[in-house]
């Protein structure tokens, strides 16, 4: 391969292009093999061995065989070589040497060296080894054992999973943050490469035994084992999620328009107030990440700190109590329990409006009573067995009592309606009170009468009938007078047999009309009573519905 010498340096004579030209001197540092390929840069050939023919790479550029003799060595790269020909006008990256040097300096200033990351990792490992060389997680981390360790608690409510009213258990998803100062885990961050905080498993350090006092979980599971954040000043922050089941006293007096107050009490189980001073970080629980519940609306979560002395111990025990204020969303229960009950209740008074001869008055009352019983059982299944009866339960009981009374009154009124011919006549007080006053008040009138006009006096008809005999009209009485006063010589009525037969027939008609009139009066009494009790029961259902909604508001 021919050797090319820079004309400006002049250290070697310019070699020819032929194959028989002598090679350049070995000690010349300015002479490089002329090759447009990057693979041949920086390599020299032994002058005692003939040069192999150049080979071609897949791109078509000639390359130099990598074989060298025993005495061959690469020339030291003290400075960029001067190259003539096509490669002399540009570098391998297509940039000028000055620009390439500037780019290299910029990259070296921006990108960290690989050894820096390794140094940080080794320093963190050394820090962890130095911190826990003589550390014990079983002892309270204080310099003075007579002083209390301050522990700060903060609870974030994430979700209300379930509220079991029957068993009085609230299941919730919480994020619990505990912060305290460990006097044995401090370091100088300048001595460890500026490391200010590390994250280590929570089992490595001492942790306060803060538990939920009113826990109702049969497994008694605690918080999840998560990492803690340890800072150079010894402050430890432990964030752990937890699904808790807490006991909650449920008051269902105003169900389904009720509100509940569930308490979550956190405190140390073995350390008293002289050893751990537990305090709440904020005045209320954090509700910014709360997931809305379809049944309960969260009104607030205030936090209070209490110091209680129990009967077992003389030392005070501080705790932090979060009171969860809940209000039930009553739309589901209004449309599925309350409105059907109100509509069924309004069917009960309509039983009085049915005609007595239809035979369905008692059947309607019994059917409505059975429907309300089913609704009452549905409410009783979801309520806890307690002495306080819920508001909707009271409404159901009052409605069932009213329907039972209406069914009993319907049976009594039907008995009055079906009074036969052997019944006594309507008493004068009942005729005056029911047939006169209540009939006009309830707008009960016969065919041809009006509730606004004067009614026919039944007593007047009875007095007239009594004057001419029971069931006898005035015309019949006058006809009888004419028969008794007819002359013997112009009428055949003087025959005794004919007179007896006519008197018998007239008596039968009079008795029949008297029985019909007496039966009609009792039927009218039953009709007036039906109409009166219908309006009374309608008013009672309306007042009970308004009372229930008023108490709910």
Short mmCIF file of C-alpha atoms in Angstrom, two decimals:
data_model
loop_
_atom_site.label_atom_id
_atom_site.label_comp_id
_atom_site.label_asym_id
_atom_site.label_seq_id
_atom_site.Cartn_x
_atom_site.Cartn_y
_atom_site.Cartn_z
CA UNK A 1 0.00 0.00 0.00
CA UNK A 2 1.46 3.45 -0.86
CA UNK A 3 2.43 5.86 1.89
CA UNK A 4 1.53 9.52 1.72
CA UNK A 5 3.44 12.25 3.48
CA UNK A 6 2.08 15.65 4.35
CA UNK A 7 3.90 18.23 2.17
CA UNK A 8 3.86 20.72 4.99
CA UNK A 9 5.82 18.49 7.38
CA UNK A 10 8.49 17.30 5.00
CA UNK A 11 9.78 14.52 7.25
CA UNK A 12 9.67 11.81 4.52
CA UNK A 13 10.01 11.74 0.78
CA UNK A 14 6.75 11.33 -1.05
CA UNK A 15 6.28 7.74 -2.05
CA UNK A 16 5.13 6.71 -5.47
CA UNK A 17 1.95 5.02 -6.34
CA UNK A 18 3.54 1.84 -7.58
CA UNK A 19 3.77 -1.43 -5.73
CA UNK A 20 7.54 -1.48 -5.86
CA UNK A 21 8.08 1.73 -3.96
CA UNK A 22 9.95 1.40 -0.65
CA UNK A 23 7.90 1.79 2.52
CA UNK A 24 8.14 4.80 4.72
CA UNK A 25 10.58 4.81 7.61
CA UNK A 26 9.22 3.09 10.75
CA UNK A 27 10.05 5.90 13.11
CA UNK A 28 8.10 8.50 11.15
CA UNK A 29 5.04 9.58 13.07
CA UNK A 30 3.53 11.66 10.31
CA UNK A 31 3.08 8.86 7.82
CA UNK A 32 -0.14 6.89 7.81
CA UNK A 33 -1.48 4.38 5.34
CA UNK A 34 -3.78 5.96 2.86
CA UNK A 35 -7.16 4.28 3.24
CA UNK A 36 -10.61 5.78 2.94
CA UNK A 37 -11.99 3.16 5.37
CA UNK A 38 -12.11 3.83 9.15
CA UNK A 39 -10.94 0.33 9.92
CA UNK A 40 -7.46 1.01 8.65
CA UNK A 41 -6.77 4.22 10.54
CA UNK A 42 -3.99 4.10 13.10
CA UNK A 43 -2.42 0.80 11.81
CA UNK A 44 1.13 0.30 10.28
CA UNK A 45 2.61 -2.49 8.26
CA UNK A 46 5.95 -4.23 8.72
CA UNK A 47 8.40 -3.21 5.94
CA UNK A 48 9.84 -6.73 5.75
CA UNK A 49 6.54 -8.41 4.78
CA UNK A 50 4.81 -7.84 1.45
CA UNK A 51 1.48 -6.06 1.72
CA UNK A 52 -1.62 -8.12 0.98
CA UNK A 53 -4.03 -6.83 -1.57
CA UNK A 54 -6.74 -4.60 -0.09
CA UNK A 55 -10.09 -6.25 0.49
CA UNK A 56 -13.55 -4.80 0.02
CA UNK A 57 -16.17 -4.42 2.69
CA UNK A 58 -19.87 -4.79 1.84
CA UNK A 59 -20.08 -1.05 1.22
CA UNK A 60 -17.47 -1.24 -1.50
CA UNK A 61 -14.69 0.61 0.38
CA UNK A 62 -11.21 -0.90 0.42
CA UNK A 63 -10.06 -2.18 3.82
CA UNK A 64 -6.69 -3.25 5.20
CA UNK A 65 -6.11 -6.74 6.50
CA UNK A 66 -5.81 -6.79 10.29
CA UNK A 67 -2.80 -9.12 10.21
CA UNK A 68 0.48 -7.68 11.41
CA UNK A 69 3.89 -9.04 11.88
CA UNK A 70 5.54 -9.64 15.24
CA UNK A 71 7.34 -6.35 15.11
CA UNK A 72 4.40 -4.29 13.99
CA UNK A 73 2.90 -1.80 16.36
CA UNK A 74 0.43 1.00 16.02
CA UNK A 75 1.89 4.51 15.94
CA UNK A 76 1.16 6.48 19.07
CA UNK A 77 -1.76 8.88 18.62
CA UNK A 78 -0.11 11.98 20.02
CA UNK A 79 -1.89 14.37 17.68
CA UNK A 80 -4.42 14.06 14.90
CA UNK A 81 -2.66 13.02 11.78
CA UNK A 82 -2.61 15.14 8.68
CA UNK A 83 -4.19 13.22 5.87
CA UNK A 84 -4.26 14.15 2.24
CA UNK A 85 -6.87 13.11 -0.21
CA UNK A 86 -10.60 12.83 0.37
CA UNK A 87 -10.31 12.04 4.07
CA UNK A 88 -8.29 15.19 4.75
CA UNK A 89 -11.21 17.56 4.31
CA UNK A 90 -13.46 15.99 7.03
CA UNK A 91 -13.21 13.88 10.17
CA UNK A 92 -14.87 10.52 10.78
CA UNK A 93 -18.00 12.25 12.13
CA UNK A 94 -18.22 14.84 9.39
CA UNK A 95 -17.10 17.63 11.75
CA UNK A 96 -14.07 19.84 12.09
CA UNK A 97 -11.59 18.85 14.84
CA UNK A 98 -12.29 22.05 16.81
CA UNK A 99 -16.03 21.51 16.77
CA UNK A 100 -15.59 17.91 17.77
CA UNK A 101 -13.43 18.89 20.74
CA UNK A 102 -16.01 21.46 21.89
CA UNK A 103 -18.81 18.88 21.66
CA UNK A 104 -16.78 16.40 23.69
CA UNK A 105 -16.24 18.95 26.47
CA UNK A 106 -19.95 19.81 26.59
CA UNK A 107 -20.97 16.16 26.84
CA UNK A 108 -18.43 15.54 29.54
CA UNK A 109 -19.86 18.44 31.57
CA UNK A 110 -23.51 17.37 31.18
CA UNK A 111 -23.46 13.58 31.42
CA UNK A 112 -22.24 12.07 34.69
CA UNK A 113 -19.50 9.58 34.54
CA UNK A 114 -20.48 5.91 34.99
CA UNK A 115 -18.29 5.72 38.03
CA UNK A 116 -20.37 8.41 39.82
CA UNK A 117 -23.45 6.22 39.95
CA UNK A 118 -21.42 3.37 41.24
CA UNK A 119 -19.97 5.65 43.88
CA UNK A 120 -23.45 6.72 45.03
CA UNK A 121 -24.55 3.12 45.31
CA UNK A 122 -21.46 2.18 47.31
CA UNK A 123 -22.00 5.15 49.60
CA UNK A 124 -25.64 4.20 50.20
CA UNK A 125 -24.59 0.63 50.98
CA UNK A 126 -21.92 1.90 53.35
CA UNK A 127 -24.45 4.24 54.98
CA UNK A 128 -26.91 1.40 55.53
CA UNK A 129 -24.16 -0.78 56.98
CA UNK A 130 -22.93 1.98 59.30
CA UNK A 131 -26.44 2.86 60.53
CA UNK A 132 -27.54 -0.64 61.44
CA UNK A 133 -24.22 -2.04 62.65
CA UNK A 134 -25.18 -1.64 66.32
CA UNK A 135 -28.90 -0.86 65.97
CA UNK A 136 -31.77 -2.74 67.62
CA UNK A 137 -35.37 -2.32 66.48
CA UNK A 138 -36.71 -3.70 69.76
CA UNK A 139 -35.97 -0.65 71.90
CA UNK A 140 -37.56 2.77 71.90
CA UNK A 141 -35.14 5.08 69.98
CA UNK A 142 -34.57 7.87 72.50
CA UNK A 143 -31.44 9.23 74.13
CA UNK A 144 -33.20 9.77 77.46
CA UNK A 145 -35.55 6.94 78.42
CA UNK A 146 -37.42 9.22 80.81
CA UNK A 147 -38.64 11.43 77.98
CA UNK A 148 -41.62 10.62 75.80
CA UNK A 149 -41.22 10.03 72.08
CA UNK A 150 -43.42 12.25 69.93
CA UNK A 151 -45.38 10.32 67.31
CA UNK A 152 -47.56 12.20 64.80
CA UNK A 153 -50.52 10.45 63.16
CA UNK A 154 -52.45 11.41 60.03
CA UNK A 155 -55.26 9.35 58.46
CA UNK A 156 -56.54 9.69 54.90
CA UNK A 157 -59.92 8.16 54.08
CA UNK A 158 -59.80 6.59 50.63
CA UNK A 159 -63.02 4.56 50.43
CA UNK A 160 -65.97 3.27 52.44
CA UNK A 161 -66.22 -0.36 51.42
CA UNK A 162 -69.25 -1.47 53.43
CA UNK A 163 -71.51 -0.46 56.28
CA UNK A 164 -73.13 -3.48 57.94
CA UNK A 165 -75.99 -2.04 59.99
CA UNK A 166 -77.11 -5.42 61.28
CA UNK A 167 -73.68 -6.34 62.70
CA UNK A 168 -72.70 -2.69 63.28
CA UNK A 169 -69.36 -2.96 61.46
CA UNK A 170 -67.80 -0.30 59.20
CA UNK A 171 -65.29 -1.49 56.58
CA UNK A 172 -63.07 1.30 55.23
CA UNK A 173 -59.85 1.73 53.27
CA UNK A 174 -57.38 4.07 54.99
CA UNK A 175 -53.92 5.52 54.36
CA UNK A 176 -52.14 5.87 57.70
CA UNK A 177 -49.05 8.09 58.03
CA UNK A 178 -46.90 7.91 61.18
CA UNK A 179 -43.95 10.21 61.80
CA UNK A 180 -41.41 10.05 64.62
CA UNK A 181 -37.74 10.88 65.36
CA UNK A 182 -35.20 8.07 65.75
CA UNK A 183 -32.21 9.43 67.65
CA UNK A 184 -30.01 6.45 66.67
CA UNK A 185 -30.42 6.80 62.89
CA UNK A 186 -28.80 10.14 62.05
CA UNK A 187 -25.83 10.86 59.78
CA UNK A 188 -23.91 13.67 58.16
CA UNK A 189 -25.08 13.79 54.58
CA UNK A 190 -21.89 15.54 53.44
CA UNK A 191 -19.87 12.54 54.56
CA UNK A 192 -21.96 10.20 52.38
CA UNK A 193 -21.98 12.00 49.07
CA UNK A 194 -24.91 14.30 49.91
CA UNK A 195 -27.39 11.45 50.55
CA UNK A 196 -30.23 13.08 52.51
CA UNK A 197 -32.83 10.26 52.66
CA UNK A 198 -33.07 6.55 52.04
CA UNK A 199 -35.99 4.15 51.77
CA UNK A 200 -35.66 0.91 53.67
CA UNK A 201 -38.06 -1.83 54.78
CA UNK A 202 -40.10 -0.91 57.83
CA UNK A 203 -38.98 -4.05 59.64
CA UNK A 204 -35.45 -2.65 59.89
CA UNK A 205 -36.41 0.17 62.26
CA UNK A 206 -38.35 0.52 65.47
CA UNK A 207 -42.06 1.17 64.89
CA UNK A 208 -44.69 2.40 67.35
CA UNK A 209 -47.38 -0.15 68.13
CA UNK A 210 -50.27 2.09 67.01
CA UNK A 211 -53.40 0.01 66.47
CA UNK A 212 -57.11 0.59 65.98
CA UNK A 213 -58.75 0.24 69.38
CA UNK A 214 -62.26 -0.51 68.10
CA UNK A 215 -61.13 -3.13 65.61
CA UNK A 216 -63.86 -5.62 64.67
CA UNK A 217 -61.84 -7.84 62.32
CA UNK A 218 -61.67 -11.47 63.38
CA UNK A 219 -58.18 -11.83 61.85
CA UNK A 220 -56.88 -8.66 63.53
CA UNK A 221 -54.77 -7.73 60.51
CA UNK A 222 -52.55 -4.69 60.79
CA UNK A 223 -51.06 -2.34 58.25
CA UNK A 224 -49.24 -3.47 55.14
CA UNK A 225 -45.47 -3.94 55.38
CA UNK A 226 -44.23 -0.99 53.33
CA UNK A 227 -40.96 0.94 53.23
CA UNK A 228 -40.17 3.86 55.49
CA UNK A 229 -38.46 7.10 54.49
CA UNK A 230 -35.43 7.75 56.71
CA UNK A 231 -33.88 11.22 56.63
CA UNK A 232 -30.45 12.35 57.72
CA UNK A 233 -31.82 14.10 60.83
CA UNK A 234 -33.33 10.80 62.06
CA UNK A 235 -36.94 11.60 61.16
CA UNK A 236 -38.87 8.55 59.93
CA UNK A 237 -42.09 8.73 57.91
CA UNK A 238 -44.10 5.53 57.47
CA UNK A 239 -47.01 5.50 55.01
CA UNK A 240 -49.03 2.29 55.02
CA UNK A 241 -52.45 1.43 53.54
CA UNK A 242 -54.89 -0.58 55.61
CA UNK A 243 -58.38 -2.06 55.21
CA UNK A 244 -60.00 -1.76 58.63
CA UNK A 245 -63.17 -3.16 60.15
CA UNK A 246 -64.27 -1.00 63.05
CA UNK A 247 -67.23 -1.28 65.35
CA UNK A 248 -69.77 1.51 64.88
CA UNK A 249 -72.90 2.13 66.94
CA UNK A 250 -75.66 2.39 64.37
CA UNK A 251 -78.78 4.42 65.21
CA UNK A 252 -81.61 3.55 62.81
CA UNK A 253 -84.33 5.63 64.44
CA UNK A 254 -84.76 7.76 61.32
CA UNK A 255 -84.02 5.13 58.69
CA UNK A 256 -83.85 5.73 55.71
CA UNK A 257 -83.20 9.41 56.52
CA UNK A 258 -80.60 8.69 59.19
CA UNK A 259 -77.04 9.80 59.80
CA UNK A 260 -74.28 7.88 61.57
CA UNK A 261 -71.22 8.84 63.60
CA UNK A 262 -68.52 6.17 63.37
CA UNK A 263 -65.36 6.58 65.43
CA UNK A 264 -61.87 5.36 64.53
CA UNK A 265 -59.69 5.40 67.66
CA UNK A 266 -55.93 4.93 67.23
CA UNK A 267 -53.48 4.53 70.08
CA UNK A 268 -50.50 2.61 71.43
CA UNK A 269 -51.32 -0.74 72.98
CA UNK A 270 -48.37 -1.08 75.38
CA UNK A 271 -46.75 2.36 75.65
CA UNK A 272 -48.37 4.86 77.95
CA UNK A 273 -48.35 8.62 77.66
CA UNK A 274 -45.00 8.88 79.48
CA UNK A 275 -43.33 6.83 76.75
CA UNK A 276 -45.17 7.81 73.54
CA UNK A 277 -46.89 11.15 73.08
CA UNK A 278 -49.35 10.51 70.26
CA UNK A 279 -50.72 13.56 68.47
CA UNK A 280 -52.76 14.23 65.35
CA UNK A 281 -51.06 16.13 62.55
CA UNK A 282 -54.23 17.88 61.28
CA UNK A 283 -57.54 18.78 62.89
CA UNK A 284 -59.44 16.43 60.57
CA UNK A 285 -58.88 13.45 58.35
CA UNK A 286 -57.80 13.96 54.76
CA UNK A 287 -60.73 13.53 52.33
CA UNK A 288 -59.12 14.84 49.15
CA UNK A 289 -58.62 11.35 47.72
CA UNK A 290 -61.97 9.95 48.87
CA UNK A 291 -63.91 7.79 46.41
CA UNK A 292 -67.63 8.64 46.59
CA UNK A 293 -69.91 5.96 48.01
CA UNK A 294 -73.27 5.19 46.42
CA UNK A 295 -75.09 4.83 49.74
CA UNK A 296 -73.30 7.11 52.19
CA UNK A 297 -72.30 10.74 51.98
CA UNK A 298 -69.31 11.84 54.07
CA UNK A 299 -69.94 15.16 55.80
CA UNK A 300 -66.63 15.40 57.62
CA UNK A 301 -63.95 13.60 59.62
CA UNK A 302 -62.86 15.70 62.62
CA UNK A 303 -59.96 14.50 64.77
CA UNK A 304 -59.64 14.85 68.53
CA UNK A 305 -56.86 13.87 70.94
CA UNK A 306 -57.91 12.19 74.18
CA UNK A 307 -55.95 11.19 77.26
CA UNK A 308 -57.70 8.38 79.13
CA UNK A 309 -56.77 6.55 82.31
CA UNK A 310 -58.12 3.01 82.22
CA UNK A 311 -59.07 0.93 85.22
CA UNK A 312 -56.28 -1.58 84.64
CA UNK A 313 -53.45 0.95 84.73
CA UNK A 314 -52.64 4.16 86.53
CA UNK A 315 -50.71 5.73 83.63
CA UNK A 316 -52.49 7.91 81.08
CA UNK A 317 -52.91 6.56 77.56
CA UNK A 318 -53.31 9.13 74.77
CA UNK A 319 -55.27 8.31 71.62
CA UNK A 320 -56.43 10.08 68.47
CA UNK A 321 -60.10 9.62 67.54
CA UNK A 322 -61.40 10.36 64.05
CA UNK A 323 -65.19 10.76 63.95
CA UNK A 324 -66.61 9.87 60.55
CA UNK A 325 -69.83 11.81 59.92
CA UNK A 326 -72.05 9.91 57.49
CA UNK A 327 -75.46 10.63 55.99
CA UNK A 328 -77.44 8.02 54.10
CA UNK A 329 -78.49 8.68 50.51
CA UNK A 330 -82.22 7.95 50.80
CA UNK A 331 -83.17 7.93 47.11
CA UNK A 332 -82.91 4.14 46.81
CA UNK A 333 -85.11 3.51 49.85
CA UNK A 334 -87.65 6.18 48.88
CA UNK A 335 -88.31 4.63 45.48
CA UNK A 336 -88.14 0.99 46.62
CA UNK A 337 -89.69 0.98 50.10
CA UNK A 338 -91.41 4.24 50.98
CA UNK A 339 -93.35 5.12 47.82
CA UNK A 340 -94.77 1.58 47.36
CA UNK A 341 -95.89 1.63 50.98
CA UNK A 342 -97.65 4.99 50.53
CA UNK A 343 -99.40 3.84 47.35
CA UNK A 344 -100.53 0.60 48.97
CA UNK A 345 -101.75 2.56 51.98
CA UNK A 346 -103.99 4.71 49.78
CA UNK A 347 -105.64 1.54 48.48
CA UNK A 348 -106.96 0.68 51.93
CA UNK A 349 -109.52 3.53 52.15
CA UNK A 350 -110.79 2.69 48.67
CA UNK A 351 -112.13 -0.56 50.13
CA UNK A 352 -114.89 1.49 51.71
CA UNK A 353 -115.89 2.82 48.30
CA UNK A 354 -116.52 -0.64 46.86
CA UNK A 355 -120.21 -1.66 46.72
CA UNK A 356 -121.12 -4.03 49.49
CA UNK A 357 -122.77 -6.43 47.05
CA UNK A 358 -119.48 -6.89 45.10
CA UNK A 359 -118.06 -9.27 47.68
CA UNK A 360 -114.48 -7.87 47.33
CA UNK A 361 -114.35 -5.42 50.20
CA UNK A 362 -112.73 -7.77 52.70
CA UNK A 363 -110.50 -9.35 50.04
CA UNK A 364 -109.01 -5.97 49.15
CA UNK A 365 -108.20 -5.16 52.77
CA UNK A 366 -106.55 -8.55 53.36
CA UNK A 367 -104.48 -8.21 50.16
CA UNK A 368 -103.20 -4.77 51.16
CA UNK A 369 -102.36 -6.06 54.62
CA UNK A 370 -100.30 -8.92 53.18
CA UNK A 371 -98.41 -6.54 50.86
CA UNK A 372 -97.43 -4.28 53.75
CA UNK A 373 -96.34 -7.31 55.77
CA UNK A 374 -93.91 -8.26 52.99
CA UNK A 375 -92.43 -4.75 52.95
CA UNK A 376 -92.12 -4.80 56.72
CA UNK A 377 -90.13 -8.04 56.56
CA UNK A 378 -87.77 -6.52 53.99
CA UNK A 379 -87.05 -3.59 56.30
CA UNK A 380 -86.64 -5.83 59.35
CA UNK A 381 -84.01 -7.98 57.61
CA UNK A 382 -81.69 -5.04 57.00
CA UNK A 383 -82.10 -3.40 60.41
CA UNK A 384 -80.17 -4.39 63.54
CA UNK A 385 -82.20 -6.08 66.29
CA UNK A 386 -82.55 -3.17 68.68
CA UNK A 387 -85.19 -1.45 70.74
CA UNK A 388 -85.25 1.63 68.50
CA UNK A 389 -87.78 1.09 65.73
CA UNK A 390 -86.86 2.88 62.48
CA UNK A 391 -89.10 5.61 61.15
CA UNK A 392 -90.21 3.63 58.12
CA UNK A 393 -90.95 0.69 60.41
CA UNK A 394 -93.24 2.90 62.50
CA UNK A 395 -94.96 4.02 59.31
CA UNK A 396 -95.50 0.42 58.25
CA UNK A 397 -96.88 -0.55 61.65
CA UNK A 398 -99.26 2.43 61.73
CA UNK A 399 -100.46 1.68 58.20
CA UNK A 400 -100.98 -2.00 58.98
CA UNK A 401 -102.93 -1.07 62.10
CA UNK A 402 -105.09 1.28 60.07
CA UNK A 403 -105.74 -1.36 57.40
CA UNK A 404 -106.60 -3.92 60.07
CA UNK A 405 -109.09 -1.45 61.57
CA UNK A 406 -110.54 -0.70 58.13
CA UNK A 407 -111.01 -4.42 57.44
CA UNK A 408 -112.78 -4.88 60.76
CA UNK A 409 -115.01 -1.85 60.06
CA UNK A 410 -115.76 -3.22 56.59
CA UNK A 411 -116.98 -6.47 58.13
CA UNK A 412 -119.19 -4.54 60.57
CA UNK A 413 -120.60 -2.29 57.82
CA UNK A 414 -121.35 -5.29 55.61
CA UNK A 415 -123.28 -6.82 58.48
CA UNK A 416 -125.31 -3.60 58.73
CA UNK A 417 -125.83 -3.58 54.98
CA UNK A 418 -127.25 -7.09 54.92
CA UNK A 419 -129.79 -6.57 57.69
CA UNK A 420 -132.80 -8.68 56.76
CA UNK A 421 -136.55 -8.11 57.08
CA UNK A 422 -136.44 -9.36 60.66
CA UNK A 423 -134.20 -6.50 61.77
CA UNK A 424 -135.47 -3.75 63.93
CA UNK A 425 -136.10 -0.31 62.60
CA UNK A 426 -133.35 2.30 62.57
CA UNK A 427 -133.24 4.04 65.96
CA UNK A 428 -134.32 7.68 65.96
CA UNK A 429 -130.86 8.92 67.03
CA UNK A 430 -129.16 6.94 64.24
CA UNK A 431 -131.73 8.20 61.73
CA UNK A 432 -131.15 11.78 62.83
CA UNK A 433 -127.32 11.60 63.09
CA UNK A 434 -126.45 9.30 60.19
CA UNK A 435 -129.24 9.64 57.69
CA UNK A 436 -129.65 13.39 58.12
CA UNK A 437 -126.36 15.02 59.12
CA UNK A 438 -123.62 12.56 58.00
CA UNK A 439 -125.40 11.84 54.73
CA UNK A 440 -125.47 15.54 53.91
CA UNK A 441 -121.82 15.93 55.03
CA UNK A 442 -120.58 12.99 52.94
CA UNK A 443 -122.82 13.79 49.96
CA UNK A 444 -124.66 10.47 50.08
CA UNK A 445 -128.02 10.72 48.33
CA UNK A 446 -130.43 8.47 46.53
CA UNK A 447 -131.49 8.61 42.90
CA UNK A 448 -133.18 11.92 42.24
CA UNK A 449 -131.66 13.59 45.28
CA UNK A 450 -128.75 15.99 45.50
CA UNK A 451 -126.21 16.52 48.25
CA UNK A 452 -126.93 20.24 48.04
CA UNK A 453 -130.72 19.97 48.11
CA UNK A 454 -133.03 18.97 50.93
CA UNK A 455 -133.44 15.24 51.49
CA UNK A 456 -136.65 13.40 51.88
CA UNK A 457 -137.47 12.71 55.45
CA UNK A 458 -137.74 9.00 56.01
CA UNK A 459 -139.57 9.60 59.21
CA UNK A 460 -142.29 11.49 57.32
CA UNK A 461 -142.91 8.51 55.10
CA UNK A 462 -143.02 6.27 58.10
CA UNK A 463 -145.50 8.49 59.87
CA UNK A 464 -147.75 8.60 56.86
CA UNK A 465 -147.52 4.86 56.44
CA UNK A 466 -148.28 4.34 60.09
CA UNK A 467 -151.31 6.54 59.78
CA UNK A 468 -152.75 4.42 57.04
CA UNK A 469 -151.32 1.15 58.25
CA UNK A 470 -147.83 -0.24 57.77
CA UNK A 471 -146.84 0.07 54.18
CA UNK A 472 -150.04 1.73 53.11
CA UNK A 473 -150.03 4.79 50.90
CA UNK A 474 -152.43 7.66 51.37
CA UNK A 475 -154.39 6.60 48.33
CA UNK A 476 -154.95 3.15 49.76
CA UNK A 477 -156.23 4.60 53.00
CA UNK A 478 -158.72 6.76 51.14
CA UNK A 479 -159.79 3.80 49.05
CA UNK A 480 -160.42 1.80 52.22
CA UNK A 481 -162.55 4.60 53.55
CA UNK A 482 -164.57 4.65 50.42
CA UNK A 483 -165.02 0.84 50.64
CA UNK A 484 -166.17 1.09 54.24
CA UNK A 485 -168.44 3.96 53.39
CA UNK A 486 -169.93 2.58 50.17
CA UNK A 487 -173.67 2.01 50.13
CA UNK A 488 -174.89 -1.56 50.33
CA UNK A 489 -177.24 -1.26 47.48
CA UNK A 490 -174.67 -0.13 44.86
CA UNK A 491 -171.53 -2.36 45.73
CA UNK A 492 -170.79 -6.01 46.15
CA UNK A 493 -168.12 -5.39 48.80
CA UNK A 494 -170.46 -6.39 51.53
CA UNK A 495 -169.68 -9.99 50.96
CA UNK A 496 -167.56 -11.15 53.93
CA UNK A 497 -165.31 -13.60 52.06
CA UNK A 498 -164.36 -11.04 49.49
CA UNK A 499 -163.53 -8.53 52.17
CA UNK A 500 -161.30 -10.97 54.02
CA UNK A 501 -159.31 -11.82 50.88
CA UNK A 502 -158.81 -8.21 49.94
CA UNK A 503 -157.70 -7.39 53.50
CA UNK A 504 -155.22 -10.25 53.50
CA UNK A 505 -153.68 -9.16 50.21
CA UNK A 506 -153.47 -5.57 51.35
CA UNK A 507 -151.78 -6.62 54.62
CA UNK A 508 -149.18 -8.64 52.74
CA UNK A 509 -148.36 -5.68 50.56
CA UNK A 510 -148.15 -3.40 53.59
CA UNK A 511 -145.77 -5.75 55.43
CA UNK A 512 -143.63 -6.19 52.33
CA UNK A 513 -143.31 -2.45 51.80
CA UNK A 514 -142.47 -1.96 55.49
CA UNK A 515 -139.72 -4.58 55.32
CA UNK A 516 -138.32 -3.03 52.16
CA UNK A 517 -138.36 0.39 53.72
CA UNK A 518 -136.59 -0.90 56.84
CA UNK A 519 -133.98 -2.77 54.77
CA UNK A 520 -133.41 0.29 52.60
CA UNK A 521 -132.80 2.44 55.64
CA UNK A 522 -130.15 0.05 57.00
CA UNK A 523 -128.46 -0.08 53.58
CA UNK A 524 -128.37 3.67 53.50
CA UNK A 525 -126.88 3.73 57.00
CA UNK A 526 -124.14 1.32 55.81
CA UNK A 527 -123.49 3.44 52.72
CA UNK A 528 -123.12 6.62 54.77
CA UNK A 529 -120.76 4.89 57.19
CA UNK A 530 -118.68 3.57 54.28
CA UNK A 531 -118.33 7.00 52.79
CA UNK A 532 -117.53 8.61 56.14
CA UNK A 533 -114.79 6.11 57.05
CA UNK A 534 -113.32 6.36 53.56
CA UNK A 535 -112.65 10.08 54.01
CA UNK A 536 -111.40 9.53 57.58
CA UNK A 537 -108.88 6.91 56.49
CA UNK A 538 -107.77 9.00 53.51
CA UNK A 539 -107.03 11.83 55.94
CA UNK A 540 -105.14 9.50 58.27
CA UNK A 541 -102.93 8.15 55.45
CA UNK A 542 -102.15 11.67 54.28
CA UNK A 543 -101.28 12.87 57.79
CA UNK A 544 -99.03 9.87 58.44
CA UNK A 545 -97.18 10.41 55.16
CA UNK A 546 -96.65 14.10 55.94
CA UNK A 547 -95.48 13.22 59.45
CA UNK A 548 -92.90 10.73 58.15
CA UNK A 549 -91.53 13.17 55.57
CA UNK A 550 -91.52 15.99 58.15
CA UNK A 551 -89.46 13.93 60.61
CA UNK A 552 -87.09 13.01 57.81
CA UNK A 553 -86.55 16.68 56.96
#
